[in-house]
Coordinates of C-alpha atoms in Angstrom, one line a residue:
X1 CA -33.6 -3.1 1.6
X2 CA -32.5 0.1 2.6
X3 CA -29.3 1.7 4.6
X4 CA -25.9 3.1 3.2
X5 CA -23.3 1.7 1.8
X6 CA -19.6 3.0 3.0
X7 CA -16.5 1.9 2.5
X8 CA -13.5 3.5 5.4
X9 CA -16.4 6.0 6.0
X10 CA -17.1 7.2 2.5
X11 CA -20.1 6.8 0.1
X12 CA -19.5 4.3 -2.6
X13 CA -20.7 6.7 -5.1
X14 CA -17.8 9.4 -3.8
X15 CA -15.1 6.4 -4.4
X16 CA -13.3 6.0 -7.9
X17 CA -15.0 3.0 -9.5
X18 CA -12.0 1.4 -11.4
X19 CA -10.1 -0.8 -9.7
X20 CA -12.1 -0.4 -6.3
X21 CA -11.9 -4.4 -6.4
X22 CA -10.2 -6.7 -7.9
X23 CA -10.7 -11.4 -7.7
X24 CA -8.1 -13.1 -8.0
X25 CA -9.0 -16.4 -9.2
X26 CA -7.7 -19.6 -9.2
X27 CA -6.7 -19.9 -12.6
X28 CA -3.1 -18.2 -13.7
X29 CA -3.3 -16.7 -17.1
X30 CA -0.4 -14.7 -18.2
X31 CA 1.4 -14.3 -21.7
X32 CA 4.1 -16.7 -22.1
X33 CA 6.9 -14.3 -23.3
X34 CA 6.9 -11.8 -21.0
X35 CA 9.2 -11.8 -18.0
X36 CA 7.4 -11.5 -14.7
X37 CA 9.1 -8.1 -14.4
X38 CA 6.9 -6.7 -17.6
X39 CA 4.1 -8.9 -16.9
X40 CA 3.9 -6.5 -13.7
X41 CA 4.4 -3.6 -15.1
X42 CA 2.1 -4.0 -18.0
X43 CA -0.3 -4.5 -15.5
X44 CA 0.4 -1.5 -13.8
X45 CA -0.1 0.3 -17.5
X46 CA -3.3 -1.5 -18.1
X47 CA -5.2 -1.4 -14.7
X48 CA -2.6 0.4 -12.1
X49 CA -3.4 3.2 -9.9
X50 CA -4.5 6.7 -11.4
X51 CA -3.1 9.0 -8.9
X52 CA -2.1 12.4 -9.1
X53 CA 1.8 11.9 -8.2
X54 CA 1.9 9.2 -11.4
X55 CA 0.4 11.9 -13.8
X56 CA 2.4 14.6 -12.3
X57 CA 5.4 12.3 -12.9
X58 CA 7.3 12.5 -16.4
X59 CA 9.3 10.2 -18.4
X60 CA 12.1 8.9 -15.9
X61 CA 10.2 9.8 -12.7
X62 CA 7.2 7.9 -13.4
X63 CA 9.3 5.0 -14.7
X64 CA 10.9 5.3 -11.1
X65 CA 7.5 5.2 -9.4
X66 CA 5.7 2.2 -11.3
X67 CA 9.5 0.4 -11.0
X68 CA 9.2 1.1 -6.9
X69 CA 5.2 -0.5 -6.8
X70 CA 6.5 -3.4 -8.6
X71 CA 9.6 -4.2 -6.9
X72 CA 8.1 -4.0 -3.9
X73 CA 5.4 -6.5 -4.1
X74 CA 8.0 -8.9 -6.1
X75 CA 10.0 -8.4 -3.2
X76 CA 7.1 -9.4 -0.6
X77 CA 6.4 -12.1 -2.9
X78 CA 10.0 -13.6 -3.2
X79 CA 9.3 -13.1 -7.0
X80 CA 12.6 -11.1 -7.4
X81 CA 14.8 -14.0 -8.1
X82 CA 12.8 -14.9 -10.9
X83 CA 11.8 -11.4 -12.1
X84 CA 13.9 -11.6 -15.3
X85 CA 12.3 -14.7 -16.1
X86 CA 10.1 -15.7 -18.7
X87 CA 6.6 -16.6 -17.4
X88 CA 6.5 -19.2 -20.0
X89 CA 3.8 -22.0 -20.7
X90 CA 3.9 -25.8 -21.8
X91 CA 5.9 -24.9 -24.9
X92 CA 8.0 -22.4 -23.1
X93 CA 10.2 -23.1 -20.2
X94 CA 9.4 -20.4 -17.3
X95 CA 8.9 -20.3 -14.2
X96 CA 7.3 -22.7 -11.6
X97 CA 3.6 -23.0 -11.0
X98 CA 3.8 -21.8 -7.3
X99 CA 5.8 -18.4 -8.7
X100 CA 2.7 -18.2 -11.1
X101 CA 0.4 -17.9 -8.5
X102 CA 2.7 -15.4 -6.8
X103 CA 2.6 -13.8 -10.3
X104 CA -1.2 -14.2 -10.6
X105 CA -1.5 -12.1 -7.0
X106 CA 1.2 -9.8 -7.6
X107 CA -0.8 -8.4 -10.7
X108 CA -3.6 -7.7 -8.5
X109 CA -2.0 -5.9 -5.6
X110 CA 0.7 -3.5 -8.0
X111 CA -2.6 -2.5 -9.8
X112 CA -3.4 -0.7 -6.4
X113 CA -7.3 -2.6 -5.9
X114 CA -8.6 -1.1 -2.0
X115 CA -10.5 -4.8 -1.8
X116 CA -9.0 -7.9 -3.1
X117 CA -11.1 -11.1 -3.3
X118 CA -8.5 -14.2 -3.4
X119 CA -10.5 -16.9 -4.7
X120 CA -8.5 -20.3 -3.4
X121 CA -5.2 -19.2 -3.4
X122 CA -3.5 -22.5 -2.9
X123 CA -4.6 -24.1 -5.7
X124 CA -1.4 -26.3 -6.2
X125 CA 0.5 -25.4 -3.6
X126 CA 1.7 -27.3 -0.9
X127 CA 0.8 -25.6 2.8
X128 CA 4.5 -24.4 3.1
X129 CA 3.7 -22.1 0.1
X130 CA 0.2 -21.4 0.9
X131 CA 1.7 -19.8 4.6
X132 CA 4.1 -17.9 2.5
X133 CA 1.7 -16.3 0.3
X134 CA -0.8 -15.4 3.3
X135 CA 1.8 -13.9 5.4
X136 CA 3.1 -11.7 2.1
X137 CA -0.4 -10.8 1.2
X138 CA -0.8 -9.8 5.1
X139 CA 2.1 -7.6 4.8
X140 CA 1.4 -6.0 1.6
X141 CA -1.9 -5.3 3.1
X142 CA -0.8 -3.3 5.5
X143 CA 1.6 -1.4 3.5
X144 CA -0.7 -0.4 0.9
X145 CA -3.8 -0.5 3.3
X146 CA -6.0 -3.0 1.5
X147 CA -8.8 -5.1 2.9
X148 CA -8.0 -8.7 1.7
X149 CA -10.7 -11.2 1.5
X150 CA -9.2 -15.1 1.0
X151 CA -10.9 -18.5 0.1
X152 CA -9.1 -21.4 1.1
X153 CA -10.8 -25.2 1.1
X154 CA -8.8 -27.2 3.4
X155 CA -5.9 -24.5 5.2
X156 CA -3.5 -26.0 7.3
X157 CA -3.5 -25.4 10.8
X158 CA -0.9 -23.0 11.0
X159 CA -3.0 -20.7 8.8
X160 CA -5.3 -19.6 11.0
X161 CA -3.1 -17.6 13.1
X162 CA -1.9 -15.1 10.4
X163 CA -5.8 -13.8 9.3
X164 CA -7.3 -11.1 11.8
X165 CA -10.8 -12.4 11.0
X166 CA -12.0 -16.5 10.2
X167 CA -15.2 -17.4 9.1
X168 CA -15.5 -20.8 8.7
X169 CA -18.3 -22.4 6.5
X170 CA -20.1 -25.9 6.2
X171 CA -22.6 -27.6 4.2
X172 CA -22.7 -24.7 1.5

């Protein structure tokens, strides 16, 4: 009941609240119409990082900057191939439910979140694509110094090896 809370060292009361942390759930909702390219970038708009360089930067040079985020993680992702696709829906052809849940994580990490909660992130995949997502998410960690915190019911073995920490949990 009592103590400190710190995140890296700092007060949580000194840190900027929005976007501190971010879930990821299991469910992928995005709008239909929108390619995954502006999907990500609208989510930079909504939610993305409020940092001095992006206010400093005007028209063309802040275009530049949220275009750099957002390639980036597609490119981690292996979501560039499909970047000028339509997301699409049951009506709408788009793309396939494995490169939503890319999409559905990508939206978190170009928003620019310090702590992402990934809430059963290979819901439909197969284990192939569950690796491939852990090991991107690993590397965009680094890069953009996150602390990543993943759910998975029922990894593969060859998950294990690319987390730093494992807890593992039975009966509840």
């Amino acid at each position: 009941i009592k103590g400190e809370l710190r995140y890296n060292g700092h007060d949580y009361r000194t840190l900027i609240p929005q976007n501190f942390a971010t879930v990821v759930e299991q469910t992928d909702i995005h709008i239909a119409m929108l390619t995954v390219r502006e999907t990500l970038e609208f989510a930079f708009r909504c939610r993305g990082i409020k940092s001095r360089t992006l206010y400093a930067a005007k028209g063309e040079d802040a275009k530049r900057l949220i275009n750099n985020r957002v390639d980036l993680v597609m490119a981690t992702l292996g979501l560039l191939r499909v970047a000028d696709s339509f997301v699409g829906n049951e009506v709408v052809k788009g793309i396939s439910g494995g490169e939503a849940r890319r999409l559905t994580l990508a939206e978190m990490l170009v928003i620019g979140s310090q702590i992402l909660l990934l809430d059963e992130i290979s819901t439909g995949l197969d284990s192939a694509a569950t690796k491939d997502i852990a090991l991107a998410c690993r590397a965009l960690c680094r890069v953009f110094n996150v602390t990543t915190m993943i759910s998975l019911l029922q990894p593969p073995p060859e998950s294990f090896e690319i987390f730093d920490d494992v807890l593992l949990m039975a009966d509840g």
